Short mmCIF file of C-alpha atoms and ligand atoms in Angstrom, two decimals:
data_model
loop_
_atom_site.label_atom_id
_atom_site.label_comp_id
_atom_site.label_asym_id
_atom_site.label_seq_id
_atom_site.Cartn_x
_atom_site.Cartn_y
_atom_site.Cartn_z
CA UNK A 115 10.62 -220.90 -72.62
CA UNK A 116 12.46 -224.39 -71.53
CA UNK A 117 13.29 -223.63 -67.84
CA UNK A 118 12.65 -220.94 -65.51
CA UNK A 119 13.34 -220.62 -61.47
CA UNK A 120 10.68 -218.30 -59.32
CA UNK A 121 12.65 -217.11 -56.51
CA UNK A 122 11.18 -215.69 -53.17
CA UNK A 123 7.31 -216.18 -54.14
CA UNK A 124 4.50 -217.28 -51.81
CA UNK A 125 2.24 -220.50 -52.44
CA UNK A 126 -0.50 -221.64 -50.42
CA UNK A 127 0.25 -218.93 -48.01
CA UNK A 128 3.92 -219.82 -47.35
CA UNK A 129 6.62 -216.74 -48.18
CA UNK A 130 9.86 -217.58 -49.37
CA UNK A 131 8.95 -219.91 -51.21
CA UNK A 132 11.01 -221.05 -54.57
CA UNK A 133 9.13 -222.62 -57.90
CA UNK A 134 10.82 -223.90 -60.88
CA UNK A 135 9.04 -224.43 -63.90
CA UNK A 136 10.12 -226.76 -67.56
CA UNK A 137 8.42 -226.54 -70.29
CA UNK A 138 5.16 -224.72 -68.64
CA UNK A 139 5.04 -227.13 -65.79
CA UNK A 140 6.14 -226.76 -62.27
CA UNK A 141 8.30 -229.88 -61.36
CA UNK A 142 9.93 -228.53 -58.45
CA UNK A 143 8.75 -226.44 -55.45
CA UNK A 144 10.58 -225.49 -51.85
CA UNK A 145 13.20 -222.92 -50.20
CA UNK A 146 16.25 -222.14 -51.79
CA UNK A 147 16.22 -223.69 -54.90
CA UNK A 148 19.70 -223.39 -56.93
CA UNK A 149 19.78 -222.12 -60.90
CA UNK A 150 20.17 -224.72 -63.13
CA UNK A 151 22.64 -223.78 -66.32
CA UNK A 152 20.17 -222.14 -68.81
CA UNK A 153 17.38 -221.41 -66.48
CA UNK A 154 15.42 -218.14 -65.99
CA UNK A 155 15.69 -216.65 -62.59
CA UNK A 156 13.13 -213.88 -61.60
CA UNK A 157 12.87 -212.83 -58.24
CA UNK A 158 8.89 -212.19 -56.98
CA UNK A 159 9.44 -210.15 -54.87
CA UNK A 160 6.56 -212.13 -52.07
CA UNK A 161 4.30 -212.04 -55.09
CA UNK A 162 1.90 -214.91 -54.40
CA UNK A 163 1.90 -218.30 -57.62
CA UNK A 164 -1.03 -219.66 -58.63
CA UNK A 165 -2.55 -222.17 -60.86
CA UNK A 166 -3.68 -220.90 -63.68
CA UNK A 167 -7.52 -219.70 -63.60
CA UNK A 168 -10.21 -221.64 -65.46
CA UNK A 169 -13.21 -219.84 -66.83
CA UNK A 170 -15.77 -222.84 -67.06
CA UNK A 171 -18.32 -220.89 -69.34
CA UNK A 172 -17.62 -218.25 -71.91
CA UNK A 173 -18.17 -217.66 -75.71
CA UNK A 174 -14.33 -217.29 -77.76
CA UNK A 175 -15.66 -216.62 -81.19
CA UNK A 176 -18.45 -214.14 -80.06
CA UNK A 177 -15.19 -212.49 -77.69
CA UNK A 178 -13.16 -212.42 -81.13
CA UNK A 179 -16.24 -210.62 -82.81
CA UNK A 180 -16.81 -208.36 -79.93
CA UNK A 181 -13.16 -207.32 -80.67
CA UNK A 182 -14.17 -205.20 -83.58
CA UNK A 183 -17.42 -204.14 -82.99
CA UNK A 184 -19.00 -201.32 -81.35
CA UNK A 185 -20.26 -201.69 -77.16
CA UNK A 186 -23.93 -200.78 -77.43
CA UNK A 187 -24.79 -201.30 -73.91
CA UNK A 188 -24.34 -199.53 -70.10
CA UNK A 189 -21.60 -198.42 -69.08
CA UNK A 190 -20.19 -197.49 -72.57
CA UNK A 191 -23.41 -196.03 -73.74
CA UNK A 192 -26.62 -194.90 -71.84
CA UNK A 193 -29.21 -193.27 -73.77
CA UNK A 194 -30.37 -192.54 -77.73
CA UNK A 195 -27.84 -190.14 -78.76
CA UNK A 196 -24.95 -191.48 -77.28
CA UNK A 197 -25.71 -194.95 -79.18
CA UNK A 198 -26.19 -192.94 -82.34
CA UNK A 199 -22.94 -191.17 -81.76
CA UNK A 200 -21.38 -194.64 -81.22
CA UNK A 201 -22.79 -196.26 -84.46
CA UNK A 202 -21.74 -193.11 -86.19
CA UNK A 203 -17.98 -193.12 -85.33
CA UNK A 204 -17.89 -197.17 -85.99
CA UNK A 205 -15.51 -198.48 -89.00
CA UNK A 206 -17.23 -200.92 -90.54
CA UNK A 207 -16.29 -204.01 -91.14
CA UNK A 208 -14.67 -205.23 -94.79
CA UNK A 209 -17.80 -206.32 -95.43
CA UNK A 210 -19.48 -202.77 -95.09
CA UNK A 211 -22.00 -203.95 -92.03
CA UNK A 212 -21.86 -201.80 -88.85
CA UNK A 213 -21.64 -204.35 -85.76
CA UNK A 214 -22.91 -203.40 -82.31
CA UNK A 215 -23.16 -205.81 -79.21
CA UNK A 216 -23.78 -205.84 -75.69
CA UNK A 217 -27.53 -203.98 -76.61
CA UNK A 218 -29.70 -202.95 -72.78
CA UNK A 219 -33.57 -201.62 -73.31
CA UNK A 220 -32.30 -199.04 -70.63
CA UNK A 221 -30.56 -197.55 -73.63
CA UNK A 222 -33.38 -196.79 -76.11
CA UNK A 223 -35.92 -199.20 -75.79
CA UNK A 224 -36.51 -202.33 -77.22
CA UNK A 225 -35.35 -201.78 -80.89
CA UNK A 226 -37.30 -202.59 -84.53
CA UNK A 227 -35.50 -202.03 -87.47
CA UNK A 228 -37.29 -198.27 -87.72
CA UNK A 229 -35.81 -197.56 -84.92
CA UNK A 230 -32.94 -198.17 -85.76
CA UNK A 231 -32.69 -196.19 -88.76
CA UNK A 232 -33.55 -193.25 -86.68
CA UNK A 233 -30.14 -194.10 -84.95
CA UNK A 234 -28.52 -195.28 -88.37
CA UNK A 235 -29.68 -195.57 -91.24
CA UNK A 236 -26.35 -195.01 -93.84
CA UNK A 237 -25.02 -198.20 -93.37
CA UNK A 238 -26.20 -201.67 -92.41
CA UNK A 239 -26.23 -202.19 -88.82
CA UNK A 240 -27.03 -205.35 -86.99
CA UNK A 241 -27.14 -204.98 -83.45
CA UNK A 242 -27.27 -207.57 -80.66
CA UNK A 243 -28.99 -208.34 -77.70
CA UNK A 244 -26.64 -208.47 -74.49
CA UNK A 245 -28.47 -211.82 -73.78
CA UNK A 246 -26.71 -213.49 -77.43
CA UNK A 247 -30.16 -214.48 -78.30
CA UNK A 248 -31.35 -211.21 -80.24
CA UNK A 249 -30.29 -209.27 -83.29
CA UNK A 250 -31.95 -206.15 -84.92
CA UNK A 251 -31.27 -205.14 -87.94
CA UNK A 252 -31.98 -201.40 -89.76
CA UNK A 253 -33.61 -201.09 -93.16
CA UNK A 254 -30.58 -201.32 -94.85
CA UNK A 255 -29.32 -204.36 -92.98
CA UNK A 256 -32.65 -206.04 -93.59
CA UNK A 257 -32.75 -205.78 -97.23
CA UNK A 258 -29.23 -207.38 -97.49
CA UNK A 259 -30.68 -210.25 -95.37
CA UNK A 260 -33.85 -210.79 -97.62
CA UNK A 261 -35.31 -210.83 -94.55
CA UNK A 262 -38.59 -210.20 -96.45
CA UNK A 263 -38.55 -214.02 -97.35
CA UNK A 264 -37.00 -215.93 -95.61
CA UNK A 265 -38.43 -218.47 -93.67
CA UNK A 266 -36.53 -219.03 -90.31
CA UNK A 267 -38.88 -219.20 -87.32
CA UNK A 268 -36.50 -216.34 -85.35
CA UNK A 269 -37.26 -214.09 -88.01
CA UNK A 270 -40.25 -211.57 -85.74
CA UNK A 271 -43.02 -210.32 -87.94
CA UNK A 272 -45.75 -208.21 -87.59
CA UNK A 273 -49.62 -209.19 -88.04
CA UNK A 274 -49.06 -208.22 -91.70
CA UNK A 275 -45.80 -210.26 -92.05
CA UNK A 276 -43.72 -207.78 -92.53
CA UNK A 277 -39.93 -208.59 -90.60
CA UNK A 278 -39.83 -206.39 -87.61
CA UNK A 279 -35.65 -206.23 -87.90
CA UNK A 280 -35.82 -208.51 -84.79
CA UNK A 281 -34.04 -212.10 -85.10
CA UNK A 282 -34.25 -214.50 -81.80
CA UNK A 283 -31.61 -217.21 -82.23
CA UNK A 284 -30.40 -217.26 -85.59
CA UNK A 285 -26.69 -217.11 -85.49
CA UNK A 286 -26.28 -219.83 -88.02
CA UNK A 287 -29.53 -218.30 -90.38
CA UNK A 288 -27.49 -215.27 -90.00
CA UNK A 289 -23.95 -215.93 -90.92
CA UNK A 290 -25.68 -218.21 -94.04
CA UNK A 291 -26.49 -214.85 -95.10
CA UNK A 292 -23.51 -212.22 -94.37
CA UNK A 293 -20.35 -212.25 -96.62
CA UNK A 294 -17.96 -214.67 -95.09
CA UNK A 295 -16.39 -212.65 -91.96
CA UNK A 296 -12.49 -212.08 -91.88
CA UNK A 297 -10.48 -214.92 -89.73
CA UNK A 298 -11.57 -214.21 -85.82
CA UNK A 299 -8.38 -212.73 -83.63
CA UNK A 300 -8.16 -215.36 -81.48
CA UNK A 301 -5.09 -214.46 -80.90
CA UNK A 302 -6.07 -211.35 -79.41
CA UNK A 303 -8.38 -213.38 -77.09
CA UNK A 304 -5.79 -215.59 -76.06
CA UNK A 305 -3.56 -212.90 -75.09
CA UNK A 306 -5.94 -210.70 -72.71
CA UNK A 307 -7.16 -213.98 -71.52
CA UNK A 308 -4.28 -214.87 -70.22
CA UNK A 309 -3.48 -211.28 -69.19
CA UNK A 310 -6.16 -211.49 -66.73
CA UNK A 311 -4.67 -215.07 -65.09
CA UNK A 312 -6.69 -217.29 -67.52
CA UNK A 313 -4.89 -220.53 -69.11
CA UNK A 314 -7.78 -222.45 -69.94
CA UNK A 315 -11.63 -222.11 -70.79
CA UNK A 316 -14.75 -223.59 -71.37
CA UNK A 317 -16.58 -222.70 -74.12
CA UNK A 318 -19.77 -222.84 -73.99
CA UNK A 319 -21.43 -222.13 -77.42
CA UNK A 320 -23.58 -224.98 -78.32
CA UNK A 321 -23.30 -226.79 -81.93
CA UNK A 322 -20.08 -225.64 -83.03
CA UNK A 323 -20.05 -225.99 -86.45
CA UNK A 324 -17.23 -227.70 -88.64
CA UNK A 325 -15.66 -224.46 -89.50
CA UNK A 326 -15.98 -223.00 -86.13
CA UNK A 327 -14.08 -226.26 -84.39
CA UNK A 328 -11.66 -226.29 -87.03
CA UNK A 329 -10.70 -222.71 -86.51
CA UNK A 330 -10.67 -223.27 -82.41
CA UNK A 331 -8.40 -226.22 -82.95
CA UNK A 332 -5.97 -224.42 -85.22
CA UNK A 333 -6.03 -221.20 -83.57
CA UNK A 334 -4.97 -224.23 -79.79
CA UNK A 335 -2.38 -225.91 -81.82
CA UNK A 336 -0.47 -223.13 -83.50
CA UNK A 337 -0.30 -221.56 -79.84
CA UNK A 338 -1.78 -218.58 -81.00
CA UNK A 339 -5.11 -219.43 -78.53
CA UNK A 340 -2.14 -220.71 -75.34
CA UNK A 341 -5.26 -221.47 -73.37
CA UNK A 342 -6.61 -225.55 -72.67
CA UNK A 343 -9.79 -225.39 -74.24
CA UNK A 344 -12.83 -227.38 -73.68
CA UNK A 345 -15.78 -227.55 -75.76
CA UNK A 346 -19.35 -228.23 -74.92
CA UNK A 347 -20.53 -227.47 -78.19
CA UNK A 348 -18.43 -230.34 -80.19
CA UNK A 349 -20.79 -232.66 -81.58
CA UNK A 350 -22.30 -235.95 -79.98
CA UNK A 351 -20.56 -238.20 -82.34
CA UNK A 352 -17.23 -236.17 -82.10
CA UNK A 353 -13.97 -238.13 -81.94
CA UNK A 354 -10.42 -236.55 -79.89
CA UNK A 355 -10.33 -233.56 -80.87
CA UNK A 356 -6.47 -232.98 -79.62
CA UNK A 357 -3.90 -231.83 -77.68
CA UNK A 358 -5.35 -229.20 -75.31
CA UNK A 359 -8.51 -229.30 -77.17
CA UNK A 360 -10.70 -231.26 -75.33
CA UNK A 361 -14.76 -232.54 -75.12
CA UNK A 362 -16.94 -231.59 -72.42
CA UNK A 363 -20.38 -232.25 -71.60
CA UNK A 364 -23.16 -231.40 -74.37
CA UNK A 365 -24.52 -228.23 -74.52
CA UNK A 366 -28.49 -228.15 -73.94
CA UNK A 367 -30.36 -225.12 -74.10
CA UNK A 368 -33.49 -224.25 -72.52
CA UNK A 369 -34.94 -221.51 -74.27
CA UNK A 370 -36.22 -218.99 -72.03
CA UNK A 371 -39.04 -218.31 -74.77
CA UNK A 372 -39.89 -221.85 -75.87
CA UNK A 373 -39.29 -224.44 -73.42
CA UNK A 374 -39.55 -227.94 -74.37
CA UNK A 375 -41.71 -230.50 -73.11
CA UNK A 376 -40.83 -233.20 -70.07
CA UNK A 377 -41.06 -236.19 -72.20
CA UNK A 378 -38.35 -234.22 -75.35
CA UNK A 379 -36.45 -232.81 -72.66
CA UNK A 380 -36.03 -236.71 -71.25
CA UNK A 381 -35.43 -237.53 -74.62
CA UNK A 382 -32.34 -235.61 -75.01
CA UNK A 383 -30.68 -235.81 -71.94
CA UNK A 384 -31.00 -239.61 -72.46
CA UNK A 385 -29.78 -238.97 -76.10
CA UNK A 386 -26.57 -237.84 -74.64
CA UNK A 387 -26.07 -239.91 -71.90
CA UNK A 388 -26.48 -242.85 -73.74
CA UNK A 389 -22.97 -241.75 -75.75
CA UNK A 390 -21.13 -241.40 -72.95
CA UNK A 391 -21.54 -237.33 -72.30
CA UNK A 392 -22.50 -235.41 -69.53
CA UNK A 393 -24.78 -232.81 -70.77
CA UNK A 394 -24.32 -229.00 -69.52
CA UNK A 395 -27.68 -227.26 -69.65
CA UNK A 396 -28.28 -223.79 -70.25
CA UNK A 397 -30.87 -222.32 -67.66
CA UNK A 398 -31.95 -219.14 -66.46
CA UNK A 399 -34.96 -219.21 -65.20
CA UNK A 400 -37.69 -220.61 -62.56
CA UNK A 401 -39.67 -222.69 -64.95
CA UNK A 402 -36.43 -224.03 -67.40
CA UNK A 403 -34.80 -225.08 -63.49
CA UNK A 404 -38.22 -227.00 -62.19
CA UNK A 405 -38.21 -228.50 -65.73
CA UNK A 406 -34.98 -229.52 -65.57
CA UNK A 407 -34.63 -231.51 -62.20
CA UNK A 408 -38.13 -233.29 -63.16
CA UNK A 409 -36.21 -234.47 -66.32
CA UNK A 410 -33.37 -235.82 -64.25
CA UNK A 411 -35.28 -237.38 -61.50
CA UNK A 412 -36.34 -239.63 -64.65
CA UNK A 413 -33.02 -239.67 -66.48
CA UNK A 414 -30.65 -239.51 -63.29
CA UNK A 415 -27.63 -237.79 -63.60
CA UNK A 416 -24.36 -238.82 -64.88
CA UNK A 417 -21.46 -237.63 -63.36
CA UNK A 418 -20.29 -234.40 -64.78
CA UNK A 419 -24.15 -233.28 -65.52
CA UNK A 420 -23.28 -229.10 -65.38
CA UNK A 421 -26.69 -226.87 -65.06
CA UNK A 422 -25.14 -223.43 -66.86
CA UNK A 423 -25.77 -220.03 -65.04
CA UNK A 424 -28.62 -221.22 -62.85
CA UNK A 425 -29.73 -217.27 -62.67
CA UNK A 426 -32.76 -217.81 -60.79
CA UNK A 427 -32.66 -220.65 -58.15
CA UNK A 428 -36.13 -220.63 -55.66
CA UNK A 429 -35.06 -221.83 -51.91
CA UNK A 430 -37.11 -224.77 -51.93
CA UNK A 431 -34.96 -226.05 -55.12
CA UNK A 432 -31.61 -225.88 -53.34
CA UNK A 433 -32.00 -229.17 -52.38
CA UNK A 434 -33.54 -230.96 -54.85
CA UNK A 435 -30.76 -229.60 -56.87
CA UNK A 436 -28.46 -230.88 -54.49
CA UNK A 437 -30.57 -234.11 -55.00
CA UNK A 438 -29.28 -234.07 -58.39
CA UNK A 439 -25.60 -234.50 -58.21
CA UNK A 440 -25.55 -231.56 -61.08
CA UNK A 441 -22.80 -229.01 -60.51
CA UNK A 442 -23.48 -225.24 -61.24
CA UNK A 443 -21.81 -222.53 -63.10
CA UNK A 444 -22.70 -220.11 -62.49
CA UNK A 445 -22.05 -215.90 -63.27
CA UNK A 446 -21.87 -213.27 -60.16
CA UNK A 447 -19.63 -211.33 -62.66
CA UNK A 448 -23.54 -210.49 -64.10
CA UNK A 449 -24.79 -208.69 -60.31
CA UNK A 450 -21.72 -206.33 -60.76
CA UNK A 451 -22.72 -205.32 -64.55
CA UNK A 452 -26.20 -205.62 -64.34
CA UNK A 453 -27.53 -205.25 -60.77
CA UNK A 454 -29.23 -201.93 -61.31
CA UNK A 455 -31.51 -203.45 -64.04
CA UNK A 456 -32.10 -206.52 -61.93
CA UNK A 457 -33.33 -204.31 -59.15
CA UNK A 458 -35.32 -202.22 -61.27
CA UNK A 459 -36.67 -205.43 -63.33
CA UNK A 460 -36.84 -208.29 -60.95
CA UNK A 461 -39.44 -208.38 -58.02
CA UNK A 462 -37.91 -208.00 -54.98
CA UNK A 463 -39.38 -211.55 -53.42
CA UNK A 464 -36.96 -213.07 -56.55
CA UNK A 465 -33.93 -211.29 -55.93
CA UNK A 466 -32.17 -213.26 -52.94
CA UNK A 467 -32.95 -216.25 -55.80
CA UNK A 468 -30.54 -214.15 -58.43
CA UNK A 469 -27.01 -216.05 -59.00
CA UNK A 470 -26.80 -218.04 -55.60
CA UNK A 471 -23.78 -218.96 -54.05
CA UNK A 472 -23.48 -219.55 -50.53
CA UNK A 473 -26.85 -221.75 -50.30
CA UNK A 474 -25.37 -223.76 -53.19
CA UNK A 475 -21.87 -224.32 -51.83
CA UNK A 476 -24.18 -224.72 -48.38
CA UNK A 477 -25.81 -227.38 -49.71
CA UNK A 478 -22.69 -229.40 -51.20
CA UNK A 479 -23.49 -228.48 -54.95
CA UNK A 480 -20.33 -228.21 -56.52
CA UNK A 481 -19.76 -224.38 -57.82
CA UNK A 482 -17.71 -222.89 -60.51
CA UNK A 483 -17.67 -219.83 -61.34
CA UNK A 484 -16.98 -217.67 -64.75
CA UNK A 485 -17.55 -215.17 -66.85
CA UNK A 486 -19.86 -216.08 -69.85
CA UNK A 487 -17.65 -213.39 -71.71
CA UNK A 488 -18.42 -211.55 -73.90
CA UNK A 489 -22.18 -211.40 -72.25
CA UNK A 490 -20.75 -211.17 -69.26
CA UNK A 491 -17.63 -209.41 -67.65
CA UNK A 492 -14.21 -211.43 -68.50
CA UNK A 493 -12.09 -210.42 -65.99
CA UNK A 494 -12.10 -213.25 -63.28
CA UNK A 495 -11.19 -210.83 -60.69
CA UNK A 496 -14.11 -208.54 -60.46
CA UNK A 497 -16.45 -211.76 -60.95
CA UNK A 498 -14.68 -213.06 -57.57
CA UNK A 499 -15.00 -209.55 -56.03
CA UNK A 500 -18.85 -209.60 -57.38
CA UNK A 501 -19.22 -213.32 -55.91
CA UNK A 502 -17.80 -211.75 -52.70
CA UNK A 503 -19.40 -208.52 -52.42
CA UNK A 504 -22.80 -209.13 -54.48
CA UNK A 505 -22.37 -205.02 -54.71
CA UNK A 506 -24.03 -203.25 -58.15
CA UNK A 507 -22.13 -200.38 -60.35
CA UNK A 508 -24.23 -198.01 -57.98
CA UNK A 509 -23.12 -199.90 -54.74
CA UNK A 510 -26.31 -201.90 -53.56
CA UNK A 511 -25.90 -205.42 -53.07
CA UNK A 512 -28.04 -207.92 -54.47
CA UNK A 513 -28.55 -210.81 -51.94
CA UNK A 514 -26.40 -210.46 -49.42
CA UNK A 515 -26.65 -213.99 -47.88
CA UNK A 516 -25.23 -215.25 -50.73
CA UNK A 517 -21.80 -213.42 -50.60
CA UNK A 518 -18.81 -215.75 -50.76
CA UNK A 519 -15.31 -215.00 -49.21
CA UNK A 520 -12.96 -214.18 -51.81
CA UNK A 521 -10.68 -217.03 -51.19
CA UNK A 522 -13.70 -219.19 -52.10
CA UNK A 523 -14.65 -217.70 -55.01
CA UNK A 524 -10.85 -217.89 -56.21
CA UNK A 525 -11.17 -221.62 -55.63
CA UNK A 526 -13.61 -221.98 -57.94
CA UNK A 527 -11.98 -220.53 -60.85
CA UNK A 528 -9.03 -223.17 -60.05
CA UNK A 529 -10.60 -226.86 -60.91
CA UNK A 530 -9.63 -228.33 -63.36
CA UNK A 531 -11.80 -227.71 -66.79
CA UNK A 532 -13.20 -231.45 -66.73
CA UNK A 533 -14.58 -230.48 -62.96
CA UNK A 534 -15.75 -227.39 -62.62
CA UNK A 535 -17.18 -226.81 -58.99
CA UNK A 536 -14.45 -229.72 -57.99
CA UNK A 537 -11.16 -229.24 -56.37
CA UNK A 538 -8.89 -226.43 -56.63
CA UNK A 539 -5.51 -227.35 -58.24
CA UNK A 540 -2.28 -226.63 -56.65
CA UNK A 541 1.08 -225.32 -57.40
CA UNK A 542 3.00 -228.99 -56.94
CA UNK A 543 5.01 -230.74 -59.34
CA UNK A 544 3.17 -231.65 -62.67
CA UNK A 545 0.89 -228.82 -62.50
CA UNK A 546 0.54 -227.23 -65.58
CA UNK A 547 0.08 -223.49 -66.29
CA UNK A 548 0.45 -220.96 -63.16
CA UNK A 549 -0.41 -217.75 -62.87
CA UNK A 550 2.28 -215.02 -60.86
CA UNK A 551 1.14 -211.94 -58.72
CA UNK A 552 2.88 -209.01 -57.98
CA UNK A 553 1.53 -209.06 -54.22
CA UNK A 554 0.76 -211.94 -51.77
CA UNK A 555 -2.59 -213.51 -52.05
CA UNK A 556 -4.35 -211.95 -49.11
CA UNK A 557 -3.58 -208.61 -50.09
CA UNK A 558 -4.96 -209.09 -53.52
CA UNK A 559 -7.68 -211.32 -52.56
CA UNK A 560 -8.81 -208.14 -49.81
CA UNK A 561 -9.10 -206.05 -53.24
CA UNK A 562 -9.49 -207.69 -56.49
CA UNK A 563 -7.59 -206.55 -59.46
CA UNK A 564 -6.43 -207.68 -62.83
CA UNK A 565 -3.60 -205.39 -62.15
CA UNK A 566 -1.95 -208.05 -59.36
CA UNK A 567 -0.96 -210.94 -62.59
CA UNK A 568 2.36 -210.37 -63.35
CA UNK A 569 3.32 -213.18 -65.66
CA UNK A 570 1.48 -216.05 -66.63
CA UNK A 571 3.18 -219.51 -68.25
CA UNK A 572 0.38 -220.78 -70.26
CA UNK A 573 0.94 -223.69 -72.48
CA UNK A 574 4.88 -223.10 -72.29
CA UNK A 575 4.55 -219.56 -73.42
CA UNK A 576 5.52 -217.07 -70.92
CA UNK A 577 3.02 -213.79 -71.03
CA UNK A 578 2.86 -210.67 -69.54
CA UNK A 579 -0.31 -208.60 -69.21
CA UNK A 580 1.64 -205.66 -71.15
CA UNK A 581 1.81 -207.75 -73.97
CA UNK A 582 -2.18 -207.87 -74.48
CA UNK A 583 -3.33 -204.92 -76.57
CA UNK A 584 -6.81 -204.64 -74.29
CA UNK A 585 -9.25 -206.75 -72.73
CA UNK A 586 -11.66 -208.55 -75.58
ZN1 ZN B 290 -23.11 -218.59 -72.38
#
């Protein structure tokens, strides 16, 4: 796509309004614009243009691996047999492995590899956690492991020793010991991803690995992945990584199992700092948060400091956060998929603490929000209809006080990556990447749907949701 002429759109609330784009970047906008020779002319209709959407926290190669595996979770399955049936009717991978994600207790329980045979036990099947930091294997899938001896600390094991098909964070232990997987489709990502209004991302996977960056970075420079991407999980002593690859913060995480202490917490955060990163911390709960600020009232922030998901935020730390400089990203997207459990599972004195908004933006903390896909829902627009209606798949709402006006929660997809919580961009000359509606902004914004993008120029590639196969 070299040039292309948006007739009779709407931006920042102003109809009629003309935007011409070169080479994926907006260098002219106003009434009446005349066709250049060459140029694209498509007529919106009053559709509304927008930047393109950021999602400042999700997971690409776990969303490429989610592609092909089976949903193990609400609201694809809900109980034993329908999980069983599910496992059953999965094509395995090359490698002969059954691969389920997105696992809930409300389905059966929390799983051992017995119990899993019960559900499978023809093929190996590892199965994880919707949290990302839990996979259970069967019998069969054990064996291949040697989970018998090895001698990782996530492997779980009974009094006797013997593995209970339960690994807690041990991705890398893991794929040491599967057959090397076929190239991820992040294509495929890329596409929905941008189907949904989404041109660039931050993921948020710590320690990327050599071959995991080098596949991110060729999958941004052949176009393939059209998004900006921005890394937390690039190493400390990593050098440019590229065009539209770029380094973020470092990726901390507090355990929700095995917290550090003050003084090695302190020790990190001044590891990073002291090259010249922000760190981005990973922290869900009370305890990890009250950690956390103690660490930085020692450390101080830097500027660009990110506190990931902040799940669980007590009133009284509102302001000591806000104390903190730190910006928050945070996940609403989570209240919409998992609200029901949360009621069920957290105490009810906890759950106006669950994913805050309001008190944060209140308070002048800087907010972003996003997805933390494939854990979480991708599509930005039901996170920003979560953020603004707080409302569960059964309809209650979980904390009320901290609903958001939709408007506000678009905003905060629209920073750019390197600012999450920080201004929204706008459709100007130079701005890169915008996203096209087929309906003006307050209509959509009064009902959010994936369904409003029309087009999206991402990375001068011009994309239309129709051309995405599915969401990832
Ligand atoms: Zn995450």
């Amino acid at each position: 796509m070299t040039g292309l002429l948006l007739r009779n759109g709407e931006v920042a609330s102003r109809p009629a309004t003309d935007v011409r784009l070169a080479h994926g970047r907006v260098t002219e906008v106003g009434r009446s614009l005349h066709p250049a020779p060459g140029e694209e002319v498509l007529d919106l209709a009053g559709g509304a243009v927008l930047p393109g959407l950021c999602d400042s926290h999700l997971h690409l190669m776990a969303l490429a691996a989610a592609r092909g595996s089976v949903r193990c979770g609400p609201p694809h399955v809900g109980d034993p047999g329908q999980l069983a049936a599910a496992l059953a009717a999965a094509s395995p991978s090359p490698d002969g492995w059954v691969r389920a994600v997105g696992y809930a207790e409300s389905v059966a329980g929390l799983l051992d590899a017995p119990a899993l045979d019960r559900l499978h036990g023809t093929r190996p099947v590892r199965l994880q956690h919707r949290s990302g930091a839990m996979w259970t294997v069967n019998s069969l899938g054990a064996e291949l492991l040697g989970l018998a001896g090895a001698d990782h600390p996530g492997v779980e094991r009974t009094l006797d020793g013997t593995p209970t098909g339960r690994l807690w964070r041990a991705d890398d232990w893991l794929r040491s010991r599967l057959p090397a997987p076929a190239p991820p489709d992040l294509g495929g990502v890329g596409d929905a991803l941008a189907g949904l209004g989404i041109t660039s991302v931050t993921d948020a996977t710590p320690d990327l690995d050599d071959g995991a960056l080098a596949i991110l970075r060729a999958a941004v420079r052949s176009r393939a992945l059209p998004q900006r991407v921005h890394l937390l999980g690039a190493p400390l002593e990593s050098e440019e990584l590229g065009d539209r690859v770029t380094t973020g913060p470092y990726k901390l995480v507090l355990s929700d199992s095995a917290l550090p202490d003050l003084d090695t917490l302190v020790a990190r955060i001044a590891t990073v700092h002291a090259t010249g990163r922000a760190v981005a911390v990973h922290c869900v709960t009370r305890e990890a948060l009250v950690l956390l600020v103690a660490a930085l009232r020692i450390t101080g922030a830097r500027p660009g400091d990110r506190l990931e998901h902040a799940a669980l935020v007590p009133p009284e730390l509102v302001p000591e956060l806000a104390e903190t400089g730190l910006r928050v990203v945070t996940q609403p997207g989570f209240l919409a998929d998992r609200g029901d459990d949360y009621l069920a599972d957290v105490p009810p004195a906890d759950r106006p603490d669950l994913y805050r908004c309001a008190s944060l933006l209140g308070a002048d903390v800087p907010v972003a929000l996003s997805s933390d896909a494939p854990y979480g829902p991708v599509d930005p627009w039901a996170v920003i209809a979560a953020a603004a209606g707080r409302r569960t798949r059964s309809g209650a709402v979980v904390g009320a006080a901290e609903r958001i006006p939709a408007s506000r929660a678009l905003a905060a997809y629209l920073a750019e990556p390197d600012d999450p919580g920080g201004p929204p961009r706008r459709v100007a000359p130079g701005l890169e990447d915008v996203v096209v509606l087929d309906r003006p902004l307050a209509q959509l914004l009064s009902a959010p749907e994936a369904a409003a993008v029309r087009l999206v120029v991402v990375g001068d590639r011009l994309i239309e949701p129709g051309d995405a196969q599915a969401s990832p």
